[in-house]
Coordinates of C-alpha atoms and ligand atoms in Angstrom, one line a residue:
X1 CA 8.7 -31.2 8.8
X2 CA 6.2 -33.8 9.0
X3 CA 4.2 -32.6 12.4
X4 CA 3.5 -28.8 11.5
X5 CA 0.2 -28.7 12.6
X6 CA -1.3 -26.0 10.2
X7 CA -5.5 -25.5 11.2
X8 CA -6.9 -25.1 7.8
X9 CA -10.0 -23.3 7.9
X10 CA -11.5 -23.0 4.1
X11 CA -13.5 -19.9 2.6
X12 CA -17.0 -21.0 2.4
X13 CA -17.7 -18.7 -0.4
X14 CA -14.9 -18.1 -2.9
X15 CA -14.5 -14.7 -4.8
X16 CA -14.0 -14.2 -8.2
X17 CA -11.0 -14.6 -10.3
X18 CA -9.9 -11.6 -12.4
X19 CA -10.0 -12.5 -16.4
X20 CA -6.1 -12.5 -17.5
X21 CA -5.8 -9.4 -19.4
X22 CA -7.7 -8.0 -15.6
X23 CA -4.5 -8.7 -13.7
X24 CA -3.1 -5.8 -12.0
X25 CA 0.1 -5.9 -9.6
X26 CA -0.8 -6.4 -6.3
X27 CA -4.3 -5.1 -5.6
X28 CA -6.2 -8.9 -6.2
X29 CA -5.5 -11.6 -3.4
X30 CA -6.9 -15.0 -3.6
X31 CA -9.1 -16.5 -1.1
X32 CA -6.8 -17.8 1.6
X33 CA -3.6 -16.8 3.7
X34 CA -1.3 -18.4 6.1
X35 CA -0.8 -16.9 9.6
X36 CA 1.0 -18.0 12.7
X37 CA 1.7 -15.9 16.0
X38 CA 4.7 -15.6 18.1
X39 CA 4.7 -14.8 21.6
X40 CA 8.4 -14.6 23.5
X41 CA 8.7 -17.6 25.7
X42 CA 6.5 -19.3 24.0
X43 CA 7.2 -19.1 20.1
X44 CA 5.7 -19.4 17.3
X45 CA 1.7 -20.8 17.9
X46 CA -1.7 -21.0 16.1
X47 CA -0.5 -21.7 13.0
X48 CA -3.3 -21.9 10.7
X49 CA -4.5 -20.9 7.1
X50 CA -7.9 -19.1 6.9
X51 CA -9.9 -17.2 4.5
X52 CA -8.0 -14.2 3.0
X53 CA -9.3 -11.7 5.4
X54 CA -8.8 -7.6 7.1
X55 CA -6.7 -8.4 10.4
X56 CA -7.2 -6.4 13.6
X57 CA -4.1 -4.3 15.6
X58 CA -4.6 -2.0 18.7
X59 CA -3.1 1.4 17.4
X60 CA -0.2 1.0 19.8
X61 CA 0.7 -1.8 18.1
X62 CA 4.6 -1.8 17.7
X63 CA 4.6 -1.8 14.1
X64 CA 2.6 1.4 13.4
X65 CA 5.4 3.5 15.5
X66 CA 8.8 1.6 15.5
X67 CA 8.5 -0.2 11.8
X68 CA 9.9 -3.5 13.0
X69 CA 8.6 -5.6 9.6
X70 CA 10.2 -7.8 6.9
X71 CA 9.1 -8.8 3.9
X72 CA 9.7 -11.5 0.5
X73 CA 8.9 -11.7 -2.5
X74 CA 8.8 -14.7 -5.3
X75 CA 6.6 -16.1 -7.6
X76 CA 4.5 -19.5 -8.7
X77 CA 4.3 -20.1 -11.9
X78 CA 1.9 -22.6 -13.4
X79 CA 3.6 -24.5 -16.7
X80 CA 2.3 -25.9 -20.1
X81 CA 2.2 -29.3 -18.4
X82 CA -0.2 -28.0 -15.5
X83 CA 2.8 -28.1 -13.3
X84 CA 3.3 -25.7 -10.5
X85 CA 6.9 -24.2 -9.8
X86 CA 8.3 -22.7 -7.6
X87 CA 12.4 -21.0 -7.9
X88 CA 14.5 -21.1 -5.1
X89 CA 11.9 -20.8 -2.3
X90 CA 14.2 -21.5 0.4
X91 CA 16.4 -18.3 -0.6
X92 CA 13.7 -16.8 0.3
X93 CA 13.0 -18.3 3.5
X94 CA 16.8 -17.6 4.2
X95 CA 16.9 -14.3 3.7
X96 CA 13.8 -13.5 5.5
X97 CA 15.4 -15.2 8.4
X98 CA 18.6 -12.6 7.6
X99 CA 16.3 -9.8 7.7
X100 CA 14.6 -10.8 10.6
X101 CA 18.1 -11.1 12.8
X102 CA 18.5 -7.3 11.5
X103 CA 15.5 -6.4 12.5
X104 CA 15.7 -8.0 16.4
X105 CA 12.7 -9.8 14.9
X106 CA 12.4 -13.9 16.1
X107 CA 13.6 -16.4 13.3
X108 CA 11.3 -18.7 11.5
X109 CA 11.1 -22.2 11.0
X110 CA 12.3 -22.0 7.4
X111 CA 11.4 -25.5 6.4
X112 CA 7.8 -25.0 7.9
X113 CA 7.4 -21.6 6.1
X114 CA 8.2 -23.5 3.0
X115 CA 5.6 -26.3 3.8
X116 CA 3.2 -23.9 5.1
X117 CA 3.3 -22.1 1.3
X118 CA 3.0 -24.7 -0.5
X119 CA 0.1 -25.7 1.2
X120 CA -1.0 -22.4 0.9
X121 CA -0.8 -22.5 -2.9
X122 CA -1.9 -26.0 -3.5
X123 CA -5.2 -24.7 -1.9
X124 CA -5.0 -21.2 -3.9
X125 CA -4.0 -23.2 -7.2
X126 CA -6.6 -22.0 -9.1
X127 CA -5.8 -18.5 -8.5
X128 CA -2.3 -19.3 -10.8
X129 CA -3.0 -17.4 -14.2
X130 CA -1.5 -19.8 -16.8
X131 CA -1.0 -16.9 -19.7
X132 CA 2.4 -16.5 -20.9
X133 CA 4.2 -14.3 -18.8
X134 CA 1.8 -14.2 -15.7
X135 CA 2.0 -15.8 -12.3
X136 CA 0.9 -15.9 -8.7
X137 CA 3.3 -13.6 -6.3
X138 CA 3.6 -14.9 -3.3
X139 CA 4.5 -12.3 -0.1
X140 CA 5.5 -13.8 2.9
X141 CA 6.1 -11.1 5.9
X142 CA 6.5 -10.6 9.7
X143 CA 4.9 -7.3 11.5
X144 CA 5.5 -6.7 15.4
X145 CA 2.1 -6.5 16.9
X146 CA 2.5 -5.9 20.6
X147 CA 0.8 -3.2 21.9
X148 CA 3.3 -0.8 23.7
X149 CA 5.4 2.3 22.7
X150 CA 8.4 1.8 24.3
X151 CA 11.3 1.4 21.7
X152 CA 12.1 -1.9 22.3
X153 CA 11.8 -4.9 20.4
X154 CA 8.4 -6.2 20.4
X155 CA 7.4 -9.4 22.4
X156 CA 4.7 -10.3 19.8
X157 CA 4.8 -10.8 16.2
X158 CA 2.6 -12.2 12.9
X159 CA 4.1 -13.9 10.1
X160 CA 1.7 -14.2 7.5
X161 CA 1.7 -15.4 3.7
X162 CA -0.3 -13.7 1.1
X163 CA -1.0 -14.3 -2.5
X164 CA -1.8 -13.0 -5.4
X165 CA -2.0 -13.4 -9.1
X166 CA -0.3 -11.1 -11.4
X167 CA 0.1 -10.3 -15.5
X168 CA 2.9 -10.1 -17.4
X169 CA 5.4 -8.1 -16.4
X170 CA 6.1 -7.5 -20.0
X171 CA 3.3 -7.3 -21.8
X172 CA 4.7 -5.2 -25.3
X173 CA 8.1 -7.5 -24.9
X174 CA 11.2 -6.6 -23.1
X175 CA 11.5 -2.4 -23.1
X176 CA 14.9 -0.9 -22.1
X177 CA 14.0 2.1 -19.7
X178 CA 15.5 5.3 -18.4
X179 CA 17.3 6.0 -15.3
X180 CA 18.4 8.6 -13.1
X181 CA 21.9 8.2 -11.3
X182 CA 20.2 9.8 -7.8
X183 CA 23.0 12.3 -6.1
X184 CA 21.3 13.8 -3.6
X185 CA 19.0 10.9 -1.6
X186 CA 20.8 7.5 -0.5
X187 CA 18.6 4.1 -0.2
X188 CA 21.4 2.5 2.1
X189 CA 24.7 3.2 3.9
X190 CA 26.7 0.0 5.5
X191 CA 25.7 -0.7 9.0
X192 CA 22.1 0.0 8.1
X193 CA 19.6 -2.0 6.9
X194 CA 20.3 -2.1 3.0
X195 CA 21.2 -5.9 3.5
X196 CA 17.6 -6.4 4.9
X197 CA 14.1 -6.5 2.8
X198 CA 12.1 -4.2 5.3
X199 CA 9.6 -1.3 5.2
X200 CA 11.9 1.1 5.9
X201 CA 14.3 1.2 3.0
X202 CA 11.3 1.9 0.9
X203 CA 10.2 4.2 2.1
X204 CA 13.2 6.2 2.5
X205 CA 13.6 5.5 -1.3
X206 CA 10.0 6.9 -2.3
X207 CA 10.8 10.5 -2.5
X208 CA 13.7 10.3 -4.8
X209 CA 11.3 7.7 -7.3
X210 CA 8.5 10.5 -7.2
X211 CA 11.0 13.3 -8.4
X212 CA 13.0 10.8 -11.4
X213 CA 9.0 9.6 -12.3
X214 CA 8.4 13.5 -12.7
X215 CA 11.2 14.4 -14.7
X216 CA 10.5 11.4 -16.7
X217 CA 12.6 8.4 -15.6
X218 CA 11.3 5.0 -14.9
X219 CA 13.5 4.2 -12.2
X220 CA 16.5 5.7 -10.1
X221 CA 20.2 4.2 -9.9
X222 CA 21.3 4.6 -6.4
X223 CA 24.9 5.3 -5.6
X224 CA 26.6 4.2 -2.0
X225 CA 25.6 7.0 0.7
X226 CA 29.3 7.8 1.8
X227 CA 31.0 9.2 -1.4
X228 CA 28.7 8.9 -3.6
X229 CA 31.1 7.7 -6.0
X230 CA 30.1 4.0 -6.4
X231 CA 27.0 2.3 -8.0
X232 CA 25.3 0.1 -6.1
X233 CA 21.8 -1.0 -7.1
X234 CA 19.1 0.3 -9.3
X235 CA 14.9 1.1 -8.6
X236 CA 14.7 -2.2 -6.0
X237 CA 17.0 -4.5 -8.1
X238 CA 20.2 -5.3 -8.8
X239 CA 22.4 -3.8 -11.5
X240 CA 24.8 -5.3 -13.6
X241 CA 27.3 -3.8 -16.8
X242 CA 28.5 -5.9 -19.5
X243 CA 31.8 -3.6 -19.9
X244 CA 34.2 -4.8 -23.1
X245 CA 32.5 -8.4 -23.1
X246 CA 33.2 -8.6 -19.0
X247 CA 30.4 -8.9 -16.7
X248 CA 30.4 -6.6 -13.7
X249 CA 28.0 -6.4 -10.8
X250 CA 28.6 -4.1 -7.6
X251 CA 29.9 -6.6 -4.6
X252 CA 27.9 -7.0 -1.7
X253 CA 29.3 -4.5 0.4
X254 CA 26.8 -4.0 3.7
X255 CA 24.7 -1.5 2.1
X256 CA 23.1 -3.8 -1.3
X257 CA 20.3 -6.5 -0.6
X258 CA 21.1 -9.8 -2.3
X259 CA 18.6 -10.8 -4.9
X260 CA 18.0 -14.7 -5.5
X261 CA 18.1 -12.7 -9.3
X262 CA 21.5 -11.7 -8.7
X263 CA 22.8 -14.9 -7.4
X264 CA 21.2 -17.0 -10.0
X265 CA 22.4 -14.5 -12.9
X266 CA 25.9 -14.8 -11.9
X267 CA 25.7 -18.5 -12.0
X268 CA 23.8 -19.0 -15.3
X269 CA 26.8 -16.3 -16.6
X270 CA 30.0 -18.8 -14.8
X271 CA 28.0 -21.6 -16.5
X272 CA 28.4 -20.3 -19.6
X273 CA 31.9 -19.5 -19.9
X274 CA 31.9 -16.3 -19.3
X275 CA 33.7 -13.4 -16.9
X276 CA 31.9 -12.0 -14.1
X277 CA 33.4 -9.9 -11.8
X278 CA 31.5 -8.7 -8.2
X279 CA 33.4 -5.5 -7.5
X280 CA 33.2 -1.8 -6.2
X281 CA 32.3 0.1 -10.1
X282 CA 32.3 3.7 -9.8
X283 CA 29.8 5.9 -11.6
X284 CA 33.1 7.7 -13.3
X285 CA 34.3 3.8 -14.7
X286 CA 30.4 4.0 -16.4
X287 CA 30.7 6.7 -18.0
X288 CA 34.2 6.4 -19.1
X289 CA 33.2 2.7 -20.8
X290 CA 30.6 5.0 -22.2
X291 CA 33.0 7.3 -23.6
X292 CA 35.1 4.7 -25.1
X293 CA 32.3 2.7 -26.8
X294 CA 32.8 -0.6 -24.1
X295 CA 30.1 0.2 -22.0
X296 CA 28.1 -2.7 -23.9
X297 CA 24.8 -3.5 -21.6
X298 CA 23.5 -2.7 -18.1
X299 CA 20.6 -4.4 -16.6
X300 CA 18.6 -3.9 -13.1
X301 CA 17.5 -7.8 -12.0
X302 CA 14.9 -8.9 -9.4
X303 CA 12.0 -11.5 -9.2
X304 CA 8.8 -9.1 -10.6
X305 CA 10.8 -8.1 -13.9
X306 CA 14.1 -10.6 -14.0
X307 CA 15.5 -8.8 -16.4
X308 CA 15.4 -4.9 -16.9
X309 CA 17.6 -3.8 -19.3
X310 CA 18.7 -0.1 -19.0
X311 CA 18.4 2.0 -22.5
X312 CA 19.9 5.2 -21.2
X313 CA 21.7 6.5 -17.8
X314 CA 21.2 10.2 -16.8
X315 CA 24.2 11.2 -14.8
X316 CA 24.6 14.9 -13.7
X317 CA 22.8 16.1 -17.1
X318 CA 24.8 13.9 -19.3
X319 CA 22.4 11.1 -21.0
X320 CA 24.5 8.1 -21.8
X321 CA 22.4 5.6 -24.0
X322 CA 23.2 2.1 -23.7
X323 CA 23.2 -0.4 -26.8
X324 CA 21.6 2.3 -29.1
X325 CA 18.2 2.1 -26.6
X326 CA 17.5 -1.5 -27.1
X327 CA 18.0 -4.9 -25.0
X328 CA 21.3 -6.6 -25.1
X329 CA 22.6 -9.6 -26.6
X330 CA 23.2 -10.7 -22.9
X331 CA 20.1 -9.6 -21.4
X332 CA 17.7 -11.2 -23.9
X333 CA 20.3 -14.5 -23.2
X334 CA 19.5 -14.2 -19.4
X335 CA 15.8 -13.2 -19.9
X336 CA 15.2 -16.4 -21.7
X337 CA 17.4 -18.9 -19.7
X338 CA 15.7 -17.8 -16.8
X339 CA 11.8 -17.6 -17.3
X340 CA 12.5 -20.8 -19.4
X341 CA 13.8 -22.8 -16.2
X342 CA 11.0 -21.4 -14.0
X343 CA 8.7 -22.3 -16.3
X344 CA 10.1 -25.9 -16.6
X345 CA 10.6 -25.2 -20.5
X346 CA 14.5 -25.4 -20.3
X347 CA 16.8 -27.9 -18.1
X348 CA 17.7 -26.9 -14.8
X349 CA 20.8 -27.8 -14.7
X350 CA 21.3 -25.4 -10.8
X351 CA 18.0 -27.8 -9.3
X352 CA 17.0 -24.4 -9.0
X353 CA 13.0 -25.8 -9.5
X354 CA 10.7 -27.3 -6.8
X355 CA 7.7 -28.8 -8.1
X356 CA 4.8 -29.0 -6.3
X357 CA 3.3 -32.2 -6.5
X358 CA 0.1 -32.7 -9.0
X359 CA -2.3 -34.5 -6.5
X360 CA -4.1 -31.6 -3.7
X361 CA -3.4 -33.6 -0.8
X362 CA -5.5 -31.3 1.4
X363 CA -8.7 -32.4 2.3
Ligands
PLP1 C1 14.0 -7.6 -3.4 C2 15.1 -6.7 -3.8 C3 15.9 -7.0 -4.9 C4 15.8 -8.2 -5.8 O1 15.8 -9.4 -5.1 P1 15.3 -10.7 -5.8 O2 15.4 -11.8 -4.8 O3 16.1 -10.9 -7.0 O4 13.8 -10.4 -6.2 C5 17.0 -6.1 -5.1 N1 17.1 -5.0 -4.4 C6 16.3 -4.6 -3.4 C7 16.5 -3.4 -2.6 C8 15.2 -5.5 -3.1 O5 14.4 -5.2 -2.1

């Protein structure tokens, strides 16, 4: 992309950056955003970043009734050597574009988006926390904004990129947490949309977190809404088992959203040497590893954590704890091998990094 023509339109007055033991997820933005408009016939316009700003929507505004929105999520992370890296953007940009198609929502430019964020955060590049652990997440997302309550898909929509810096994810080091095998709500049945990152699927899956938070669990392991039989992701990540010294990880069946995590994990794991199987695994398979002793590790995976292992399963009263409560071999292998390539302290032997150059060329 060389022409993207991106109006940049600087804060005058720049807030204040939280101290870094002041970062909380989510609630602190920096002082710019990307926008750009999309108008049928005419595509996407006005693509501009401006100051970090409330936006305006008539109340009949499509998204408010009929929820067409889609939404990523990835991080920037600042290194030892002042270097700022970003992992696999353009899986990002990919799926967005696969949750977009899902959602009758227009595709966009995925090498502009990309161009249009770094901009973004060579701008924002202050706002990256350099404290071990912490980074700037970075949302990219699309809303339907035309104002009309027919159900049909909208005519108008806003992509928009938003930023903001975030603490460590694990602040006490890596702790193995409980979860709830939910039976009663689903998150996602084949021929929904599971496969897309929308507003929808969380929503859905808010009710069933409330009740596991109450009775104690961090996080809920969702099985696939027909039988109920088969596991298929955990809390919003993925889930993998490390089964008598196999790796296993539910297959992408219509229903599970595939996390750059994922993907990555089961490279990283071939690159090593070892098995990994993608594969229907019943909730019955679980517990009878468990029952024989080979039910070894089981972690969730997704871009705010990378790495969660699992220290116990609740299944229809039965508490099944996993490596005696504490992180895996395997998951601390992961953990590390990961965060060290995004950080640019390990090789990256995938070209899994993009750099962003040192010099700001904005002006
Ligand atoms: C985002 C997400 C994931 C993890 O995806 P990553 O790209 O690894 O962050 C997993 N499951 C669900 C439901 C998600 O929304």
């Amino acid at each position: 992309m060389k022409e993207q023509n991106i109006k940049i339109d600087l804060a005058t007055t720049k807030k204040q950056k939280p101290a870094a033991d002041q970062l909380v997820f989510g609630k602190q933005f920096t002082d710019h955003m990307f926008v750009a408009d999309y108008t049928e016939g005419k595509g996407w316009h006005d693509k501009r970043i401006v100051p970090y700003e409330p936006i305006t929507l008539d109340p009949s505004a499509m998204i408010f009734h009929y929820g067409q929105t889609v939404f990523e999520g990835l991080k920037a992370y600042m290194g030892q050597d002042g270097s700022i890296r970003l992992f696999r953007p353009e899986k990002n940009m990919e799926r967005l574009n696969k949750s977009s198609n899902r959602l009758s929502m227009p595709k966009v430019d995925e090498a502009l988006a990309l161009e249009a964020l770094k901009k973004l955060i060579t701008i924002d590049k202050d706002w990256i926390p350099n404290a071990e652990g912490t980074s700037l997440y970075i949302r990219p997302f699309m809303i339907s904004t035309e104002s009309n309550l027919s159900v049909s898909p909208s005519k108008k929509y806003r992509f928009m990129i938003i930023l903001s810096p975030v603490g460590a994810y694990y602040k006490e080091g890596i702790n193995p947490v409980k979860i709830l095998v939910e039976n009663e709500y689903i998150r996602a049945v084949a021929g929904g949309t599971g496969t897309a990152k929308t507003a929808g699927n969380y929503a859905a899956s808010l009710k069933a977190q409330e009740e596991a938070d109450q009775k104690g669990f961090s996080q809920v392991l969702w099985l696939d809404g027909v039988e109920k039989k088969f596991v298929e992701e955990v809390g919003s990540m993925n889930i993998f088992f490390k089964i008598n010294g196999e790796i296993v990880t539910p297959a992408l069946n219509g229903s599970i959203l595939e996390g750059v995590t994922r993907n990555s994990i089961i490279q990283v794991l071939k690159h090593w040497g070892m098995r990994v199987k993608e594969r229907k695994i019943s909730m019955k398979e679980v517990q009878e590893a468990h029952h024989n002793g080979q039910l070894e590790e089981a972690f969730g995976t997704g871009t705010a954590a990378v790495i969660s292992p699992i220290g116990e399963l609740n299944w229809e009263g039965e508490e099944m704890v996993v490596n005696e409560g504490k992180t895996g071999e395997i998951s601390k292998k992961l953990y590390e091998t990961l965060t060290g390539i995004q950080l640019g302290k390990l090789e990256d032997p995938f070209d899994w990094v993009v750099e962003l150059p040192k010099e700001s060329s904005v002006k």
